[in-house]
CSV table of C-alpha atoms and ligand atoms in Angstrom, one decimal:
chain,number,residue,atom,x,y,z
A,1,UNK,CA,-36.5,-27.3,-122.7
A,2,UNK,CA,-40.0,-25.9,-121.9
A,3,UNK,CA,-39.9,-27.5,-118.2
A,4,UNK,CA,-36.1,-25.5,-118.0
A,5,UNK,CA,-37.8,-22.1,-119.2
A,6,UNK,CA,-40.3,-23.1,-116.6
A,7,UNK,CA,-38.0,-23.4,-114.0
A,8,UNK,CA,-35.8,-20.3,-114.6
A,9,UNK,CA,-39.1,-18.0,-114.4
A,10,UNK,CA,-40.4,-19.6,-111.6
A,11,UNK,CA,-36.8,-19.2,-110.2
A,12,UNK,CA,-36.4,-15.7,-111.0
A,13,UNK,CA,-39.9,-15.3,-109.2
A,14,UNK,CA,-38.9,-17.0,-106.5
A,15,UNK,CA,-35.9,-14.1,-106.4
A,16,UNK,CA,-37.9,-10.6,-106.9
A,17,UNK,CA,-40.5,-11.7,-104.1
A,18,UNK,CA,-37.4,-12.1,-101.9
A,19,UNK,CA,-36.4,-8.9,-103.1
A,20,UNK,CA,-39.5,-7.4,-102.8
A,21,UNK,CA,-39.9,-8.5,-99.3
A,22,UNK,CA,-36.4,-7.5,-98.3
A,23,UNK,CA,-37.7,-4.0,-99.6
A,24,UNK,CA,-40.5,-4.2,-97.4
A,25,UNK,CA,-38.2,-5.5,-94.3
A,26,UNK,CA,-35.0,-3.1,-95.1
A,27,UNK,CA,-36.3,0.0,-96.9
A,28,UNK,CA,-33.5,2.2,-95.6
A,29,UNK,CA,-31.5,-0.2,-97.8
A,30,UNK,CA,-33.4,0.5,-101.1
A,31,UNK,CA,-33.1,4.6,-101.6
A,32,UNK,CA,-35.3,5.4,-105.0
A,33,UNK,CA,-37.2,8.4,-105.2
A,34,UNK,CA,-40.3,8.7,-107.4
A,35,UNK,CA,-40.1,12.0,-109.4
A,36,UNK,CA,-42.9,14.3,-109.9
A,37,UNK,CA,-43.6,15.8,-113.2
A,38,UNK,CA,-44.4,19.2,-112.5
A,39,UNK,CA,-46.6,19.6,-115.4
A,40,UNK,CA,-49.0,17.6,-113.5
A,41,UNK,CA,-49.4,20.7,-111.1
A,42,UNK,CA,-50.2,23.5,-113.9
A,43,UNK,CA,-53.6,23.7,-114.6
A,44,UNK,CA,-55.3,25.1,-118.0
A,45,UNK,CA,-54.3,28.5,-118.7
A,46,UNK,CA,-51.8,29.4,-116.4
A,47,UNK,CA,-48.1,30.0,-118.0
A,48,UNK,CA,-46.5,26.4,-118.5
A,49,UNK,CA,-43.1,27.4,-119.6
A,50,UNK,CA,-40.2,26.4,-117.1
A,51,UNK,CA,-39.2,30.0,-117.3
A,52,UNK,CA,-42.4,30.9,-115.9
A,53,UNK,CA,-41.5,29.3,-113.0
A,54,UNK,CA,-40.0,29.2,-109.6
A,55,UNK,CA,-38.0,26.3,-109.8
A,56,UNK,CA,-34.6,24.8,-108.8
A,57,UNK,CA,-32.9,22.3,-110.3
A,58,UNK,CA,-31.1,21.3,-107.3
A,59,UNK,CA,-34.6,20.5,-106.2
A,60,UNK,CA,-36.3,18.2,-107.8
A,61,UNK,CA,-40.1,17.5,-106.9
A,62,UNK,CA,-40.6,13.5,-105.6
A,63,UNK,CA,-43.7,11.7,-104.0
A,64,UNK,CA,-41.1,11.6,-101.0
A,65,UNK,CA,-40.3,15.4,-100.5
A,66,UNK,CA,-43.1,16.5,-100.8
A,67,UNK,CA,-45.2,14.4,-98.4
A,68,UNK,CA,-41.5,15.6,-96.2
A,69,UNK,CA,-42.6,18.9,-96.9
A,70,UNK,CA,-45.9,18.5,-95.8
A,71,UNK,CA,-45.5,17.0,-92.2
A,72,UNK,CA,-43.2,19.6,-91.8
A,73,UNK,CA,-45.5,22.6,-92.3
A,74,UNK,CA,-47.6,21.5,-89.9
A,75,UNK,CA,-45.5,20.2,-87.6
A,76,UNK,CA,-45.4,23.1,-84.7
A,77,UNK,CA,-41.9,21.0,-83.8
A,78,UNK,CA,-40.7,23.6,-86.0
A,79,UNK,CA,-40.9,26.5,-83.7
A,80,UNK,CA,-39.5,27.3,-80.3
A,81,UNK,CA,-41.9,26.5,-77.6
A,82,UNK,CA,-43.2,24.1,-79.9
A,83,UNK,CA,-46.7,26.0,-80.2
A,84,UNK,CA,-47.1,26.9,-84.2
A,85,UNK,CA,-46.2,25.4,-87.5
A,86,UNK,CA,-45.9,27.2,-90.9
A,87,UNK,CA,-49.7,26.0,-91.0
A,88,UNK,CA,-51.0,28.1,-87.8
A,89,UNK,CA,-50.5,31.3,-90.1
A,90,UNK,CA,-51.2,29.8,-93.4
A,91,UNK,CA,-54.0,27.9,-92.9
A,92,UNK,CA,-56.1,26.1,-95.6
A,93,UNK,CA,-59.3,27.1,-95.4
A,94,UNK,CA,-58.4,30.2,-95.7
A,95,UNK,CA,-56.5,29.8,-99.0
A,96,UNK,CA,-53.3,29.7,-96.6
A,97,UNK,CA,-53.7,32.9,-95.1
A,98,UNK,CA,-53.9,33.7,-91.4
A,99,UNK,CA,-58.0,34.1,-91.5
A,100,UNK,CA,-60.0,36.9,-90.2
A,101,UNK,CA,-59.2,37.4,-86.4
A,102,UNK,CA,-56.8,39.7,-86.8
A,103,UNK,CA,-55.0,41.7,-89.0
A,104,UNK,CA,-51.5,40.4,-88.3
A,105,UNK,CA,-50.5,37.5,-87.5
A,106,UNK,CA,-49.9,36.3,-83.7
A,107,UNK,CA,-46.1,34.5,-83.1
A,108,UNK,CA,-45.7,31.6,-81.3
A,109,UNK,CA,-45.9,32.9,-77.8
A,110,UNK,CA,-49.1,33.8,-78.4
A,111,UNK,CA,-48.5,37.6,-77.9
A,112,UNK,CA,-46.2,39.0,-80.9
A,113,UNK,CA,-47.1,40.4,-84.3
A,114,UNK,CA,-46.3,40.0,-87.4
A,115,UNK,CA,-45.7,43.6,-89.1
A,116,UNK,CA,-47.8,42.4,-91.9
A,117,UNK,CA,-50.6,40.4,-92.8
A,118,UNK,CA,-49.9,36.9,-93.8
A,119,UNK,CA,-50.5,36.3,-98.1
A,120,UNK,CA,-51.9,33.5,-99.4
A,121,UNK,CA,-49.4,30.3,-100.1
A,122,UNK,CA,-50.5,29.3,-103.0
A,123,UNK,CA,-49.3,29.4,-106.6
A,124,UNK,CA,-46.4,30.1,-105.4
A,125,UNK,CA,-44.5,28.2,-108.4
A,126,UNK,CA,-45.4,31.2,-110.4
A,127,UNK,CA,-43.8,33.8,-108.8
A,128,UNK,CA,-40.4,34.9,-108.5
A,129,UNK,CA,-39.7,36.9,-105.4
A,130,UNK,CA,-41.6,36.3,-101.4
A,131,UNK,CA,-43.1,38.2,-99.3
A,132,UNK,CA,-44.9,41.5,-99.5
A,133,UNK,CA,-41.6,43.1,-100.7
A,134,UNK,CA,-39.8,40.3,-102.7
A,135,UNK,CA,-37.2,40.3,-99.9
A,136,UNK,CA,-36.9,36.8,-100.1
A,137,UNK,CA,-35.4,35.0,-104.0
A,138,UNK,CA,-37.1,32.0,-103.5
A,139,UNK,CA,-39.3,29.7,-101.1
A,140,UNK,CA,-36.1,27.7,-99.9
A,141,UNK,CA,-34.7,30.4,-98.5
A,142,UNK,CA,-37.8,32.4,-97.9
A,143,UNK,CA,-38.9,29.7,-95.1
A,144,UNK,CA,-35.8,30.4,-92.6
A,145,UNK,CA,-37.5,34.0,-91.8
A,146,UNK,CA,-40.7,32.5,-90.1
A,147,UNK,CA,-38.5,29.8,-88.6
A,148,UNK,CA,-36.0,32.0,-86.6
A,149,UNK,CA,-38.4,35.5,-86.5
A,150,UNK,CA,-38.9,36.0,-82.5
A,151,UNK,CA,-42.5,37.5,-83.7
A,152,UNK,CA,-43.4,34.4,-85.4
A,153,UNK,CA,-42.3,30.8,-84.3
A,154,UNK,CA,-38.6,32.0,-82.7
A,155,UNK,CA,-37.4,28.9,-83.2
A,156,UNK,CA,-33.0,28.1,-82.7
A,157,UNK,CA,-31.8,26.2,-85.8
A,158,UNK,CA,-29.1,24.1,-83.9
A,159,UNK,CA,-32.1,22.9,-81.8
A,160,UNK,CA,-34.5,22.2,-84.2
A,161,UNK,CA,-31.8,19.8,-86.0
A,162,UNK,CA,-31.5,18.1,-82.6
A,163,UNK,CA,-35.4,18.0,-82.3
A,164,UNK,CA,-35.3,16.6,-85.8
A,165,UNK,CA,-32.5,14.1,-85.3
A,166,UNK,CA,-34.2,13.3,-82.2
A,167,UNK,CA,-37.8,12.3,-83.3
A,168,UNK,CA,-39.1,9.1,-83.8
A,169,UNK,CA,-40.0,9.1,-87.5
A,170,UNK,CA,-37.7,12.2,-89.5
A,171,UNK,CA,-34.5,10.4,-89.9
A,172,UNK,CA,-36.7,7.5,-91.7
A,173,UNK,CA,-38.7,10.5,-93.7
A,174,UNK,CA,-35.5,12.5,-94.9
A,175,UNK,CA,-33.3,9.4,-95.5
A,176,UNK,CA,-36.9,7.9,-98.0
A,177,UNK,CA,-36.6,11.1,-99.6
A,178,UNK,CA,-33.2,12.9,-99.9
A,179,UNK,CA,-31.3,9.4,-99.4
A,180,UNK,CA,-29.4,10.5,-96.8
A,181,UNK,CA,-28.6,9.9,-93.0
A,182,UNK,CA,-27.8,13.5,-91.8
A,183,UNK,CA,-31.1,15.9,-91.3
A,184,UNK,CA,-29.6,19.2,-92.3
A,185,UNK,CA,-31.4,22.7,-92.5
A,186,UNK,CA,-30.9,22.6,-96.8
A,187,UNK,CA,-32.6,19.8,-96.4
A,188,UNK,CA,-35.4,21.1,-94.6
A,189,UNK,CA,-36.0,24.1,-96.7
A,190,UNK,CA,-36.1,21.9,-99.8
A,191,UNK,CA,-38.7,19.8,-98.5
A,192,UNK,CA,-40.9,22.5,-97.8
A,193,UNK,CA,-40.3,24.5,-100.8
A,194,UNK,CA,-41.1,21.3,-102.8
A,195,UNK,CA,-44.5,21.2,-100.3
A,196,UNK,CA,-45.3,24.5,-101.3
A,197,UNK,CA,-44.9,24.4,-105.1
A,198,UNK,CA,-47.8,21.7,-105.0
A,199,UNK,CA,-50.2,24.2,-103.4
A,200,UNK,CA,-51.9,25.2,-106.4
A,201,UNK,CA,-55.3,26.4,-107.1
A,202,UNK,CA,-57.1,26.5,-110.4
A,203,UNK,CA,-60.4,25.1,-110.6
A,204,UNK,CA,-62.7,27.9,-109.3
A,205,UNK,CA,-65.7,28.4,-111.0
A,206,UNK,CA,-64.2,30.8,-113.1
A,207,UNK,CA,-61.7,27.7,-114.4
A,208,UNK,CA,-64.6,25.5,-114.8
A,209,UNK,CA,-66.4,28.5,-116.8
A,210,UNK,CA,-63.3,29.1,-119.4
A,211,UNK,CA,-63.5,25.4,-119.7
A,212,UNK,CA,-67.3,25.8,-120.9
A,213,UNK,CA,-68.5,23.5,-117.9
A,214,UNK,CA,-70.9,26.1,-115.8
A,215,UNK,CA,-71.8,29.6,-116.7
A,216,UNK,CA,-71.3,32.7,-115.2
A,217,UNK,CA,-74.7,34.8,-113.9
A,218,UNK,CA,-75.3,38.3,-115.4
A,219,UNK,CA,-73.8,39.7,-112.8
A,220,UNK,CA,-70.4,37.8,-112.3
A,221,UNK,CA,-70.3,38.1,-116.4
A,222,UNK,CA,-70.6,41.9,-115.7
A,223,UNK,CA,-68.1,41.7,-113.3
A,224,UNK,CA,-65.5,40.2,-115.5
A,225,UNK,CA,-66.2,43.0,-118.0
A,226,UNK,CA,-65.5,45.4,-115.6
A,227,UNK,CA,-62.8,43.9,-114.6
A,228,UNK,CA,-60.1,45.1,-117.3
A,229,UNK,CA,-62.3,48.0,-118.8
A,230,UNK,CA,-59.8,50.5,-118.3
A,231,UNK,CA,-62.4,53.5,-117.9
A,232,UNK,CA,-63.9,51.1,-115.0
A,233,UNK,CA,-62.3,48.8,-112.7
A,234,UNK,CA,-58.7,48.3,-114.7
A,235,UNK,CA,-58.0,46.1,-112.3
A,236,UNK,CA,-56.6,43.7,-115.2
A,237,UNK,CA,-53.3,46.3,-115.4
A,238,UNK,CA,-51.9,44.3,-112.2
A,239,UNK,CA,-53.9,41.8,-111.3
A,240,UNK,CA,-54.0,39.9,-115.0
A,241,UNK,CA,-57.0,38.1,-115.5
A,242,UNK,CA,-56.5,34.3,-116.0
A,243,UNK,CA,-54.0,32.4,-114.7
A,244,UNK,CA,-52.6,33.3,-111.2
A,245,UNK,CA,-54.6,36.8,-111.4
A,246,UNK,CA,-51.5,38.7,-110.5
A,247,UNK,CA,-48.0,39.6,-112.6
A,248,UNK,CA,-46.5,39.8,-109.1
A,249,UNK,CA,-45.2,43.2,-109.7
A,250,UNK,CA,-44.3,45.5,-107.3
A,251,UNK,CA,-46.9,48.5,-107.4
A,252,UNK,CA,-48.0,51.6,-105.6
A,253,UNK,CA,-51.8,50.7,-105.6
A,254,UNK,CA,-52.6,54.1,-103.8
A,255,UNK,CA,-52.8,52.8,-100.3
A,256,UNK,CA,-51.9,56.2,-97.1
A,257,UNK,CA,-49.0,54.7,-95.4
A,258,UNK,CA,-51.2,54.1,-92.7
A,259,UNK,CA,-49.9,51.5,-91.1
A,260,UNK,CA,-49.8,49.5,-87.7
A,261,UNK,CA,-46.6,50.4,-85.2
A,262,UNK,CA,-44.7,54.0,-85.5
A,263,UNK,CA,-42.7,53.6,-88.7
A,264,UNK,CA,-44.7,53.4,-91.8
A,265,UNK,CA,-43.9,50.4,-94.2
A,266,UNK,CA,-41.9,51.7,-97.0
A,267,UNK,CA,-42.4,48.1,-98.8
A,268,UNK,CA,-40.0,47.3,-101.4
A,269,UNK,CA,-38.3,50.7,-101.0
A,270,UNK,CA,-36.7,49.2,-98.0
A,271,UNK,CA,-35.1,47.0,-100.6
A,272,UNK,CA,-34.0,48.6,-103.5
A,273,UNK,CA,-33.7,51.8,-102.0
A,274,UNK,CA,-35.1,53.3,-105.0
A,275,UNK,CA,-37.0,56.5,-104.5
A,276,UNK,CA,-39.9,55.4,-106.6
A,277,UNK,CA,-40.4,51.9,-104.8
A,278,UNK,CA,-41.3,54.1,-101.7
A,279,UNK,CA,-44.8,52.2,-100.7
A,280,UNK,CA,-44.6,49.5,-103.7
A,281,UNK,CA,-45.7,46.0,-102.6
A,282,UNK,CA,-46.2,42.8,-104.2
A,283,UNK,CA,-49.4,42.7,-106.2
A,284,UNK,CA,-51.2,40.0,-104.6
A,285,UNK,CA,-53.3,37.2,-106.7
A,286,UNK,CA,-57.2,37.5,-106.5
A,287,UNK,CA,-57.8,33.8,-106.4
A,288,UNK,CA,-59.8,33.2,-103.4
A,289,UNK,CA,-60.2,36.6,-102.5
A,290,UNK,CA,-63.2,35.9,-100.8
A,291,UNK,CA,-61.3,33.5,-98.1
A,292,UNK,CA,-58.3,35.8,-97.5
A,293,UNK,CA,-59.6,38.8,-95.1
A,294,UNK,CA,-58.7,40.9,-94.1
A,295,UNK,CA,-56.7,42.6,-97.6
A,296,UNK,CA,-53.8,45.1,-98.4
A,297,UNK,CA,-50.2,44.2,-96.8
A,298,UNK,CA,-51.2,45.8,-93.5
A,299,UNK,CA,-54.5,44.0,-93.4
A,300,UNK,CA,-56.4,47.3,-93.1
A,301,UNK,CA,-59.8,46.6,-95.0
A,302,UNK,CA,-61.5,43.7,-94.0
A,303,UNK,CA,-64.7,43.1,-96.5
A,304,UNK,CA,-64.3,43.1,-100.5
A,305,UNK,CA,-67.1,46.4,-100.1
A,306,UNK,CA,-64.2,48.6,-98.5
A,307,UNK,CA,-61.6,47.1,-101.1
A,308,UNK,CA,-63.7,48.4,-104.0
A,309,UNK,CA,-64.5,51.4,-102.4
A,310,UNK,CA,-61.0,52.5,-102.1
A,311,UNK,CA,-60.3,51.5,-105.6
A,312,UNK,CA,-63.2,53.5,-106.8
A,313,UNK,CA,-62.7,56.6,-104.1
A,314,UNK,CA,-60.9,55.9,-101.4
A,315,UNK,CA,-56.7,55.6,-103.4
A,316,UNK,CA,-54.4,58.5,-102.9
A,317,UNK,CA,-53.0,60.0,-106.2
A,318,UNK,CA,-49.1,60.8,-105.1
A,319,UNK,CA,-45.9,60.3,-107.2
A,320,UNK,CA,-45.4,56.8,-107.2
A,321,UNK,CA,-49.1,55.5,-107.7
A,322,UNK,CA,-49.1,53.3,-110.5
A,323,UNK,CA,-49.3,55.7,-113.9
A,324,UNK,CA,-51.9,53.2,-114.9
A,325,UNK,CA,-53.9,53.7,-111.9
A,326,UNK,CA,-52.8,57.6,-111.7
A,327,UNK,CA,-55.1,58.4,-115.3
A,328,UNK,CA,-58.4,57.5,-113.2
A,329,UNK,CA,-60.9,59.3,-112.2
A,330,UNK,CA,-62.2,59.1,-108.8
A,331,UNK,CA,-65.9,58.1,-108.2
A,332,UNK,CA,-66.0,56.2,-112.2
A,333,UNK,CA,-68.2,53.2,-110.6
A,334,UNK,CA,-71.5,52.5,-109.6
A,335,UNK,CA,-72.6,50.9,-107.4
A,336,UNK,CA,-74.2,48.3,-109.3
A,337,UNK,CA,-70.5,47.9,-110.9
A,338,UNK,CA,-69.0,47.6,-107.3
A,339,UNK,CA,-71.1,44.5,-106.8
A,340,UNK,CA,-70.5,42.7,-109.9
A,341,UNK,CA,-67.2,43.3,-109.8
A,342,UNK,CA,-66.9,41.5,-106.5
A,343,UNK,CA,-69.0,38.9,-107.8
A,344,UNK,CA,-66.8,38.4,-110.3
A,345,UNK,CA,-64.1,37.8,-107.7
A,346,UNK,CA,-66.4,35.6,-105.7
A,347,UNK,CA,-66.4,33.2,-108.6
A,348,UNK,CA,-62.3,33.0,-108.1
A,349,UNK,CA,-63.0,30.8,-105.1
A,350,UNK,CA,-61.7,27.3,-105.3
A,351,UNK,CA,-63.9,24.9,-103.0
A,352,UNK,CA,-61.9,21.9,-104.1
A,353,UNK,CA,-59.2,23.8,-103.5
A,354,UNK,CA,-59.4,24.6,-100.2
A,355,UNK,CA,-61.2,21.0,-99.1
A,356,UNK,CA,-58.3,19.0,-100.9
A,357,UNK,CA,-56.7,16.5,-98.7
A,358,UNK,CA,-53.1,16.4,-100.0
A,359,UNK,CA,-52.6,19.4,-98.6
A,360,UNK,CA,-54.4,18.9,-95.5
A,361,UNK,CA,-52.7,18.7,-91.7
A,362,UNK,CA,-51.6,15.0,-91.7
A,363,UNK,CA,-51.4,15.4,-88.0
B,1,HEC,C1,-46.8,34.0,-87.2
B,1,HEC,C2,-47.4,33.7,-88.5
B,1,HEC,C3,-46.6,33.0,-89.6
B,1,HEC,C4,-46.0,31.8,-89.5
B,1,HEC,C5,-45.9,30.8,-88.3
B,1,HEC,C6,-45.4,31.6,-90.8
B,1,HEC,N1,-45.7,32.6,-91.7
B,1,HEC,FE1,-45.4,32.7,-93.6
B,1,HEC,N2,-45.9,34.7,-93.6
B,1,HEC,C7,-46.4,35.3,-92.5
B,1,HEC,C8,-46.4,36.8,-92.8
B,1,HEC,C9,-46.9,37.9,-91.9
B,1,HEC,C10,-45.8,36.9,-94.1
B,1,HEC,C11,-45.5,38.2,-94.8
B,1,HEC,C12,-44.1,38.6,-94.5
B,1,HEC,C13,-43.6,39.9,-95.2
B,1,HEC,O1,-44.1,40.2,-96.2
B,1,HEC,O2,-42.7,40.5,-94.7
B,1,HEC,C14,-45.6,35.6,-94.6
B,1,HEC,C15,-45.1,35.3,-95.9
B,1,HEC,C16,-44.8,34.0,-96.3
B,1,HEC,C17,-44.5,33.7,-97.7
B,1,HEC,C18,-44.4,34.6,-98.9
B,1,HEC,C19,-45.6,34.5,-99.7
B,1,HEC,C20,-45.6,35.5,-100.9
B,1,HEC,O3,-46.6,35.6,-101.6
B,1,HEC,O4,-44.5,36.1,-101.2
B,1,HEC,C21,-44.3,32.3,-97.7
B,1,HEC,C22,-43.9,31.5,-98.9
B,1,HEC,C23,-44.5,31.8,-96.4
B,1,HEC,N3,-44.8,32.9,-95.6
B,1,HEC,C24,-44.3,30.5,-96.0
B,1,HEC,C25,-44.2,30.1,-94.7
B,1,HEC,C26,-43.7,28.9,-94.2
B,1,HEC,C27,-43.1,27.8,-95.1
B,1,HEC,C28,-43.7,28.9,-92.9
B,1,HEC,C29,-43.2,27.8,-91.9
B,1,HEC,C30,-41.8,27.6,-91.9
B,1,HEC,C31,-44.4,30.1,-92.5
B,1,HEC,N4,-44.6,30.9,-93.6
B,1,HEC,C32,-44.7,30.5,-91.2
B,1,HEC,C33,-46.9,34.8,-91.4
B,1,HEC,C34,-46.4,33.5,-90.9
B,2,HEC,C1,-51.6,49.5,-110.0
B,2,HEC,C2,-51.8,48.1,-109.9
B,2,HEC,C3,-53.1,47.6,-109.3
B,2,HEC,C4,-54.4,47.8,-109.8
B,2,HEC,C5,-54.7,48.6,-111.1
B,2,HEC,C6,-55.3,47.2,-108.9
B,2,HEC,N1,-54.6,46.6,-107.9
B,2,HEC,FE1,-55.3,45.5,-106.4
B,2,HEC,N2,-53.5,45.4,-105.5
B,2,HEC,C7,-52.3,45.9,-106.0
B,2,HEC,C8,-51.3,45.9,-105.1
B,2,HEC,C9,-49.9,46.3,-105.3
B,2,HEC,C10,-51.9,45.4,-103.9
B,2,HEC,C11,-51.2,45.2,-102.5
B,2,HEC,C12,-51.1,46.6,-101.9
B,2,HEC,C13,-50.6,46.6,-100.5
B,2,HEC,O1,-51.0,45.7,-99.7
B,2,HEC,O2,-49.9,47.6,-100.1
B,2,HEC,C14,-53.3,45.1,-104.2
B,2,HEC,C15,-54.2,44.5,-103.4
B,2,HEC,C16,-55.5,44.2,-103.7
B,2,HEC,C17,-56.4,43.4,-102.9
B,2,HEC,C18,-56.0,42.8,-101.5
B,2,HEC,C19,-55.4,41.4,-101.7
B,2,HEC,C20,-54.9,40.8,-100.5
B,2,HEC,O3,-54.5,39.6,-100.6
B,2,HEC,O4,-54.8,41.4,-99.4
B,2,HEC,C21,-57.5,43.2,-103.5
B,2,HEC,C22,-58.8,42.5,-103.1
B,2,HEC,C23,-57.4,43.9,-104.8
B,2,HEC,N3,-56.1,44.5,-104.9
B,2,HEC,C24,-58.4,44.0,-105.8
B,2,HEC,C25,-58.3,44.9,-106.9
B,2,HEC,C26,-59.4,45.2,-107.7
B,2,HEC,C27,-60.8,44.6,-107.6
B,2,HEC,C28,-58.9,46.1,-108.7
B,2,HEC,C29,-59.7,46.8,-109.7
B,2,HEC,C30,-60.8,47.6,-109.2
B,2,HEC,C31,-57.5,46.3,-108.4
B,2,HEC,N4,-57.1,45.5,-107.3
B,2,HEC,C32,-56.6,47.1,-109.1
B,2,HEC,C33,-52.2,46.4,-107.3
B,2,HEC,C34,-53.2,46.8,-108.1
């Protein structure tokens, strides 16, 4: 009976390697995507609740579409002449911003520009509308602007599918993770979108401080007093401290409408039409404000010095400012505050962060 027993397993064993290497051999044949739980991506303190979050069911997070997503952000096949990817504009090191050459961002002929500066990608999960003037619903459909935009990569749909269909290794890649043969533009955008909602930063020294493993300096600790002291900074009004540093609400922070080109940027206004969202943008998070020059939606101020000077002197008091905003006195900070307030922010900087390798170029 025993030597039977024995014989079944070894049997049976003698089946799953053959299975196993069939697997290996045919793994078209064998469609089974690994799930993500996206509770792995929500660090301490941030809002956990599904309702918090960007998410659609008909796009589920797997091991497969997002490594999908990945290649595909930096994969300059993705725009016309084949010169940029999503990650020439949003690059890493500097928290997924365009860096500090210029204040727009250059398209993929190497001459255009963007009419605004390029936010940070990250955290994205957390916020419900995209771009500076919540234009855009959600990241899947977000990502079809850059795509086609002549001033950005000026790419032709119909011929990127055919680039797509074309290359050597993306029918294998979207088949592993959507399980199916035809490469479609849905398909695209979801594996980006699922890319993107992985992008998440929250272990700055800040994080590590709330989590009792370093301590802030005098000054930085001064800072982050001064940070929601609403006879001082009140900075914590819009950009709420902890957690992704932003409500993401659309705000007249006092900004001219100085901008770049002959029409000024009426922000959301352009897309509610409402008179008192004349000049509102997107408040954007703080989180590695120190990597993202240069700031405001037109990129006008380059250093953290400037940004706190117009806070403190520089903001216009008009109809729409924020009414938070439009109770404060000009000229309320001191120098000395100025400076611990930014190195406050300097301590929002997330080293592992921006040196993480999954979500590195894996060209
Ligand atoms: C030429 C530079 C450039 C390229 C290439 C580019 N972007 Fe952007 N991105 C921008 C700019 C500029 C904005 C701001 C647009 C606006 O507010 O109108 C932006 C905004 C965004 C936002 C909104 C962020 C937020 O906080 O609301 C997301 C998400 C994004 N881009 C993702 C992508 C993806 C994905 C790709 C590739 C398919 C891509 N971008 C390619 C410059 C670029
Ligand atoms: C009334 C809401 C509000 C308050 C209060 C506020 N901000 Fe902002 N902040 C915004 C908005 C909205 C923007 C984007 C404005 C734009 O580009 O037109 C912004 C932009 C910024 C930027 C540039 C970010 C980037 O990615 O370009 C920095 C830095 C900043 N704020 C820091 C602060 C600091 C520091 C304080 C306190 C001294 C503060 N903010 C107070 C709403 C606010």
């Amino acid at each position: 009976m025993k030597r039977k027993i024995a014989f079944f397993v070894f049997l049976l064993a003698v089946l799953v390697s053959f299975l196993a290497s069939c697997r290996k051999d045919f793994p078209l044949a064998s469609f089974g995507v690994n799930y993500v739980d996206v509770n792995s991506f929500i660090p301490r303190g941030f809002p956990a609740s599904i309702a918090d979050l960007n998410l659609r069911a008909d796009n589920p997070l797997t091991l497969e579409g997002i490594a999908l997503g990945r290649r595909l952000f930096y994969d300059k096949l993705l725009s016309g002449n084949n010169q940029q990817s999503c990650g020439s504009c949003h690059i890493q090191k500097y928290a997924f911003t365009n860096g500090p050459s210029f204040n727009l961002s250059t398209g993929a002929d190497g001459i255009s520009r963007t009419l605004r500066n390029a936010p940070a990608t990250f955290n994205l999960m957390w916020s419900k509308t995209f771009t500076w003037d919540g234009a855009q619903p959600n990241l899947e459909e977000q990502l079809i602007g850059p795509i086609t935009s002549p001033v950005e990569m000026n790419q032709d749909l119909k011929i990127l599918l055919e680039e797509l269909r074309a290359d050597a290794n993306y029918p294998y890649l979207f088949k592993k993770a959507f399980g199916t043969d035809s490469i479609t533009i849905a398909l695209v955008q979801k594996a980006i979108a699922q890319f993107e909602r992985t992008i998440v930063s929250g272990s700055s020294k800040f994080d590590l401080w709330l989590q009792r493993k370093v301590n802030l300096d005098s000054f930085e600790f001064a800072g982050f007093m001064l940070f929601d002291d609403q006879k001082k900074g009140d900075c914590n009004h819009c950009h709420s401290k902890g957690g992704t540093f932003t409500n993401f609400d659309f705000k007249h922070n006092g900004l001219d409408t100085l901008t770049v080109g002959s029409n000024p940027d009426v922000g959301r206004y352009g897309i509610t039409h409402f008179g008192f969202d004349f000049m509102s943008f997107k408040t954007p998070t703080l989180r590695n404000i120190e990597l993202t020059t240069p700031y405001m939606h037109d990129g006008r101020f380059q250093t953290l010095e400037e940004v706190l000077d117009f806070y403190d002197g520089g903001f216009h008091y008009n109809k729409n400012l924020d009414v938070n905003m439009a109770l404060l006195p000009k000229h309320r900070l001191t120098a000395n505050e100025k400076k611990c307030l930014i190195r406050f922010l300097k301590t929002l900087t997330d080293v592992e962060f921006i040196n993480n390798p999954v979500y590195s170029d894996p060209f």
